[in-house]
Short mmCIF file of C-alpha atoms and ligand atoms in Angstrom, two decimals:
data_model
loop_
_atom_site.label_atom_id
_atom_site.label_comp_id
_atom_site.label_asym_id
_atom_site.label_seq_id
_atom_site.Cartn_x
_atom_site.Cartn_y
_atom_site.Cartn_z
CA MET A 1 122.43 91.47 72.67
CA THR A 2 123.10 94.94 73.77
CA PRO A 3 126.85 95.77 72.68
CA PHE A 4 129.28 95.71 75.56
CA VAL A 5 132.12 97.78 75.45
CA LEU A 6 134.56 97.91 78.61
CA PRO A 7 136.35 101.32 79.44
CA GLU A 8 139.76 101.69 79.24
CA PRO A 9 140.92 101.52 82.90
CA ALA A 10 143.84 104.22 82.25
CA ARG A 11 140.78 106.90 81.38
CA LEU A 12 138.81 105.86 83.97
CA ALA A 13 139.09 109.19 86.56
CA LEU A 14 136.76 110.06 89.51
CA PRO A 15 137.09 113.57 90.13
CA ASP A 16 136.66 114.70 94.20
CA GLY A 17 133.07 115.68 94.48
CA THR A 18 131.76 113.18 91.32
CA VAL A 19 129.26 110.42 91.81
CA GLN A 20 129.72 107.55 88.11
CA LEU A 21 127.13 105.73 87.69
CA TRP A 22 127.43 102.23 85.66
CA VAL A 23 124.57 100.55 84.06
CA LEU A 24 124.60 97.13 82.65
CA ASP A 25 121.39 96.11 81.31
CA ASP A 26 120.72 92.16 81.44
CA GLY A 27 121.56 91.94 77.66
CA GLN A 28 125.49 92.72 78.27
CA VAL A 29 125.57 90.36 81.50
CA GLY A 30 126.53 87.24 78.57
CA PRO A 31 129.37 89.39 77.54
CA ALA A 32 130.41 90.48 80.56
CA CYS A 33 130.81 86.97 82.17
CA ALA A 34 132.95 86.09 79.12
CA GLN A 35 135.44 89.25 79.73
CA LEU A 36 135.27 89.83 82.96
CA GLY A 37 134.58 86.23 85.01
CA HIS A 38 138.24 85.19 85.71
CA THR A 39 138.97 88.27 88.29
CA LEU A 40 136.33 87.19 90.55
CA ALA A 41 137.91 85.40 93.59
CA PRO A 42 137.26 82.14 94.49
CA GLY A 43 135.02 83.08 97.35
CA GLU A 44 132.94 85.23 94.83
CA ARG A 45 133.17 82.48 92.30
CA ALA A 46 131.75 79.48 94.92
CA ARG A 47 128.93 82.50 95.90
CA ALA A 48 128.49 82.71 92.13
CA LEU A 49 127.76 78.66 91.96
CA ALA A 50 125.73 78.87 95.06
CA TYR A 51 122.59 80.46 92.61
CA ARG A 52 120.14 78.03 92.28
CA HIS A 53 119.19 79.80 88.32
CA ALA A 54 121.98 79.95 86.15
CA ARG A 55 120.97 83.81 84.86
CA HIS A 56 121.40 84.69 89.03
CA CYS A 57 124.56 82.82 89.02
CA GLN A 58 125.83 84.96 85.52
CA GLY A 59 124.29 88.29 86.74
CA TYR A 60 126.31 87.96 89.93
CA ILE A 61 129.28 87.08 88.31
CA ALA A 62 128.76 90.24 85.98
CA ARG A 63 128.13 92.62 88.43
CA ARG A 64 131.00 91.66 90.55
CA GLY A 65 133.10 91.38 87.45
CA LEU A 66 132.33 95.18 86.47
CA LEU A 67 132.79 96.48 90.36
CA ARG A 68 136.47 94.74 89.94
CA TRP A 69 136.73 96.24 86.67
CA LEU A 70 135.79 99.89 87.41
CA ILE A 71 137.43 99.73 90.90
CA GLY A 72 140.31 98.25 89.78
CA GLY A 73 140.97 101.22 87.01
CA TYR A 74 140.14 104.05 89.76
CA LEU A 75 142.89 102.83 91.81
CA HIS A 76 145.16 101.93 89.33
CA CYS A 77 145.79 98.06 89.94
CA GLN A 78 144.48 94.97 88.27
CA PRO A 79 141.34 93.85 89.15
CA GLU A 80 141.89 90.28 90.47
CA ALA A 81 143.76 91.40 92.71
CA LEU A 82 141.51 93.06 95.01
CA ARG A 83 140.53 92.17 98.05
CA LEU A 84 137.05 92.75 98.74
CA THR A 85 134.90 91.13 101.92
CA ALA A 86 131.28 92.27 103.52
CA SER A 87 130.52 93.82 106.58
CA ALA A 88 128.82 91.97 109.30
CA PHE A 89 125.43 93.57 107.48
CA GLY A 90 126.59 92.76 104.01
CA LYS A 91 127.29 95.80 102.61
CA PRO A 92 130.79 95.17 99.88
CA VAL A 93 134.39 96.73 102.04
CA LEU A 94 137.80 97.44 99.89
CA GLN A 95 140.51 95.40 102.13
CA TRP A 96 142.94 95.75 99.40
CA PRO A 97 143.93 98.51 98.47
CA GLN A 98 142.94 100.47 101.05
CA ALA A 99 141.54 103.57 99.68
CA ALA A 100 138.59 106.13 100.81
CA LEU A 101 136.52 104.87 97.67
CA ALA A 102 132.58 104.43 98.52
CA PHE A 103 130.84 102.11 95.64
CA SER A 104 127.32 101.12 95.86
CA VAL A 105 125.67 98.13 93.68
CA SER A 106 122.13 97.33 93.14
CA HIS A 107 120.13 95.49 90.34
CA THR A 108 116.79 94.69 89.57
CA ASP A 109 115.17 92.14 86.64
CA GLY A 110 116.48 94.30 83.07
CA MET A 111 119.75 95.89 85.13
CA ALA A 112 122.24 96.50 87.16
CA LEU A 113 123.56 99.85 88.88
CA LEU A 114 126.83 100.60 89.89
CA ALA A 115 128.07 103.32 91.54
CA PHE A 116 131.12 105.45 92.58
CA ALA A 117 132.69 108.31 94.33
CA ARG A 118 135.55 109.36 96.54
CA ASP A 119 135.51 110.22 100.57
CA CYS A 120 132.07 110.22 101.28
CA ARG A 121 129.25 107.67 102.05
CA LEU A 122 127.25 106.21 99.01
CA GLY A 123 123.87 104.00 98.30
CA VAL A 124 121.90 103.15 95.11
CA ASP A 125 118.70 101.61 94.25
CA VAL A 126 116.90 100.51 91.80
CA GLU A 127 113.49 98.40 91.09
CA ARG A 128 111.38 97.45 88.59
CA ARG A 129 107.90 98.27 88.73
CA ALA A 130 105.41 95.63 89.25
CA GLY A 131 102.03 95.29 89.76
CA GLY A 132 99.55 93.73 92.51
CA LEU A 133 101.57 95.17 95.09
CA ASP A 134 99.99 95.46 98.55
CA VAL A 135 100.98 98.75 98.78
CA PRO A 136 100.40 100.01 102.78
CA GLY A 137 101.77 96.38 103.98
CA LEU A 138 105.22 96.53 101.95
CA GLY A 139 105.95 99.87 103.77
CA ARG A 140 104.73 98.49 107.11
CA GLY A 141 108.08 98.26 109.33
CA ILE A 142 110.40 100.11 106.59
CA PHE A 143 108.63 103.63 106.46
CA SER A 144 108.37 106.06 108.59
CA ALA A 145 105.06 107.09 109.99
CA ARG A 146 105.75 110.24 107.79
CA GLU A 147 105.94 108.38 104.98
CA MET A 148 103.62 106.16 105.68
CA GLN A 149 100.96 109.19 105.46
CA ALA A 150 102.36 110.62 102.24
CA LEU A 151 101.96 106.83 101.07
CA ALA A 152 98.20 106.55 102.32
CA HIS A 153 97.76 110.46 100.62
CA ALA A 154 98.80 109.29 96.97
CA ARG A 155 95.74 108.54 95.73
CA HIS A 156 96.69 107.69 92.32
CA GLY A 157 99.47 105.88 91.21
CA SER A 158 100.38 104.85 95.07
CA ALA A 159 102.88 101.93 93.73
CA ASP A 160 104.81 104.62 92.02
CA THR A 161 104.60 106.21 95.24
CA LEU A 162 105.99 103.09 96.62
CA LEU A 163 108.37 102.30 94.60
CA ARG A 164 109.68 106.30 94.99
CA LEU A 165 110.26 105.94 99.02
CA TRP A 166 110.92 102.34 98.89
CA THR A 167 114.08 103.26 96.62
CA ARG A 168 114.87 106.39 98.08
CA LYS A 169 114.55 104.12 101.25
CA GLU A 170 117.05 101.28 100.13
CA ALA A 171 119.71 104.31 98.86
CA LEU A 172 120.32 105.83 102.07
CA LEU A 173 120.50 102.87 104.20
CA LYS A 174 123.02 101.32 101.62
CA ALA A 175 124.68 104.68 102.02
CA LEU A 176 124.99 104.28 105.69
CA GLY A 177 125.61 100.39 105.75
CA THR A 178 123.10 98.75 107.63
CA GLY A 179 120.61 97.83 104.77
CA LEU A 180 117.19 97.12 106.07
CA SER A 181 118.21 95.95 109.20
CA GLY A 182 117.93 98.08 112.63
CA ASP A 183 115.13 100.27 112.73
CA PRO A 184 114.73 101.98 109.04
CA THR A 185 111.19 103.84 110.41
CA VAL A 186 113.74 106.25 112.19
CA TYR A 187 114.63 107.59 108.84
CA THR A 188 112.47 109.55 106.43
CA THR A 189 112.71 110.65 103.15
CA GLU A 190 110.81 113.48 101.48
CA ASP A 191 111.04 115.92 98.63
CA ASP A 192 113.33 118.37 98.77
CA ARG A 193 110.98 121.43 96.95
CA GLN A 194 113.98 124.13 97.98
CA ARG A 195 115.78 121.76 94.98
CA GLY A 196 113.11 121.05 92.91
CA ALA A 197 112.08 118.04 91.23
CA GLY A 198 113.78 114.74 91.50
CA HIS A 199 115.54 115.76 94.63
CA TRP A 200 115.05 114.55 97.66
CA ARG A 201 116.35 115.02 101.37
CA ALA A 202 116.59 113.04 104.31
CA TRP A 203 115.86 112.72 108.30
CA HIS A 204 117.01 110.64 111.28
CA HIS A 205 114.84 110.84 114.17
CA GLY A 206 113.10 114.39 113.25
CA THR A 207 116.92 116.17 112.47
CA ALA A 208 117.52 116.84 109.00
CA MET A 209 120.81 114.80 107.49
CA ALA A 210 122.48 117.86 106.41
CA GLY A 211 125.26 117.67 103.57
CA TRP A 212 124.10 115.09 101.39
CA THR A 213 123.12 114.92 97.67
CA CYS A 214 119.89 112.73 97.52
CA ILE A 215 118.39 112.34 93.78
CA ASP A 216 115.10 110.26 92.33
CA LEU A 217 116.58 108.00 89.08
CA ALA A 218 114.63 106.45 86.43
CA PHE A 219 115.63 104.26 83.63
CA GLY A 220 112.98 103.90 81.00
CA GLU A 221 109.22 103.43 81.73
CA GLU A 222 109.64 100.21 84.23
CA ILE A 223 112.67 100.88 86.50
CA ARG A 224 112.71 103.69 88.62
CA GLY A 225 116.08 104.26 91.49
CA ALA A 226 117.58 106.37 93.85
CA LEU A 227 120.78 107.37 94.88
CA ALA A 228 122.09 108.97 98.09
CA VAL A 229 125.74 110.50 98.60
CA SER A 230 127.02 112.41 101.68
CA ARG A 231 128.07 115.08 99.31
CA ALA A 232 126.22 118.66 99.56
CA ASP A 233 126.49 119.20 95.49
CA ALA A 234 127.59 116.01 94.36
CA CYS A 235 127.86 116.26 90.32
CA ILE A 236 126.42 112.72 89.22
CA SER A 237 127.43 111.49 85.85
CA CYS A 238 125.65 108.64 84.26
CA HIS A 239 128.18 106.01 81.54
CA PRO A 240 127.13 103.87 79.05
CA LEU A 241 128.96 100.60 78.43
CA ALA A 242 127.81 100.23 74.78
CA LYS A 243 129.76 103.17 73.65
CA PRO A 244 133.63 103.38 72.79
CA PRO A 245 135.31 105.02 75.66
CA ALA A 246 136.47 107.58 73.75
CA ARG A 247 133.12 108.98 73.06
CA GLN A 248 131.86 108.87 77.03
CA ARG A 249 130.51 111.67 78.12
CA ASN A 250 128.71 112.64 81.27
CA THR A 251 125.02 111.91 80.08
CA LEU A 252 122.79 111.89 83.59
CA ARG A 253 122.18 115.44 84.79
CA ASP A 254 120.39 114.88 88.12
CA THR A 255 116.81 113.92 87.58
C1 COA B 301 121.21 95.71 101.15
C2 COA B 301 119.94 95.40 100.94
C3 COA B 301 118.74 96.57 101.45
C4 COA B 301 119.85 95.57 99.37
O1 COA B 301 118.54 94.68 98.93
P1 COA B 301 118.04 94.61 97.79
O2 COA B 301 117.13 95.39 97.64
O3 COA B 301 117.33 92.99 97.75
O4 COA B 301 119.12 94.28 96.55
P2 COA B 301 120.06 95.40 95.72
O5 COA B 301 120.73 94.58 94.54
O6 COA B 301 119.34 96.60 95.67
O7 COA B 301 121.41 95.58 96.77
C5 COA B 301 122.23 94.13 96.29
C6 COA B 301 123.75 94.94 96.43
O8 COA B 301 123.98 95.61 97.75
C7 COA B 301 124.97 95.39 98.34
N1 COA B 301 124.77 94.97 99.59
C8 COA B 301 124.56 94.56 100.61
N2 COA B 301 124.54 94.70 101.94
C9 COA B 301 124.44 95.80 101.60
C10 COA B 301 125.04 96.74 103.46
N3 COA B 301 124.44 96.55 104.52
N4 COA B 301 124.93 97.98 102.85
C11 COA B 301 125.52 98.88 101.59
N5 COA B 301 125.04 97.59 100.22
C12 COA B 301 124.79 96.37 100.87
C13 COA B 301 125.51 94.30 97.76
O9 COA B 301 126.78 95.13 96.54
C14 COA B 301 124.57 94.24 96.96
O10 COA B 301 125.16 93.42 95.92
P3 COA B 301 125.57 91.97 95.46
O11 COA B 301 124.39 90.93 95.17
O12 COA B 301 126.01 91.92 93.90
O13 COA B 301 126.68 91.79 96.40
C15 COA B 301 119.34 93.96 101.79
O14 COA B 301 120.10 93.06 101.31
C16 COA B 301 119.51 94.41 103.26
O15 COA B 301 118.76 95.45 103.97
N6 COA B 301 120.61 93.72 103.76
C17 COA B 301 121.36 93.68 105.02
C18 COA B 301 121.04 92.78 105.90
C19 COA B 301 121.62 91.84 106.49
O16 COA B 301 121.78 92.65 107.72
N7 COA B 301 122.19 91.37 106.43
C20 COA B 301 123.14 90.10 107.35
C21 COA B 301 123.62 89.39 106.67
S1 COA B 301 124.77 89.49 105.39
#
């Protein structure tokens, strides 16, 4: 089991213009559930119990508990006092306390990622590499014509290209709040050569979306991800949950 250490709420600070990422390994789900399960609202508990598999139920409890813990720390209130609902598209919404705090959650086999920033739109996505994918088939109806073209031209490692395009698209659409409902093909993401490797930018109906910071993320060899935040030059840091809070330092530079 991976060590699991919750940050002290008093030490949590989210300066303007920063994005903080928190990574929860699957090995930390057990202790996270034990320490945070009591903070969930009755509706969240009901949702957890509705999962057919125990590991999905526990994963949700751990993610939601950690989300509450971190929001509570940033906003100086008790995690169990927060009121969280969901938009018509399923995006979690903080009803109380009202605050300009943006957050986004994603999970895949092996880990969950939670992201926080102030006064902006924010989305993250992580996905584990999977073999035997129908690469063009998966992109249809999700990717723009330009993205489909990029996929077709990526002869080698097209599964990696798919993963990159997919996580970028989901991160962007989670930031916008629609998720994959609506028409995802009207958005295009592509490498931002000006800003360098690991940076990308987004277009909507052919118009560049200005003022965003968009980066690719990697967690080990197998998990890829993306982050989109409606802040130019956002400062992004990643915080482990396995070290004593006093030693937590910004460890992620944009990749
Ligand atoms: C958002 C979406 C892209 C996530 O896809 P995914 O890769 O399966 O899942 P991820 O692990 O990356 O993200 C799940 C998290 O996204 C968040 N989320 C869900 N819908 C969201 C939305 N519309 N916008 C932003 N975030 C959303 C939730 O926090 C969820 O975490 P939880 O399971 O702990 O509650 C997908 O669920 C989607 O397209 N949803 C919209 C569909 C819709 O309109 N649903 C309406 C009925 S609720």
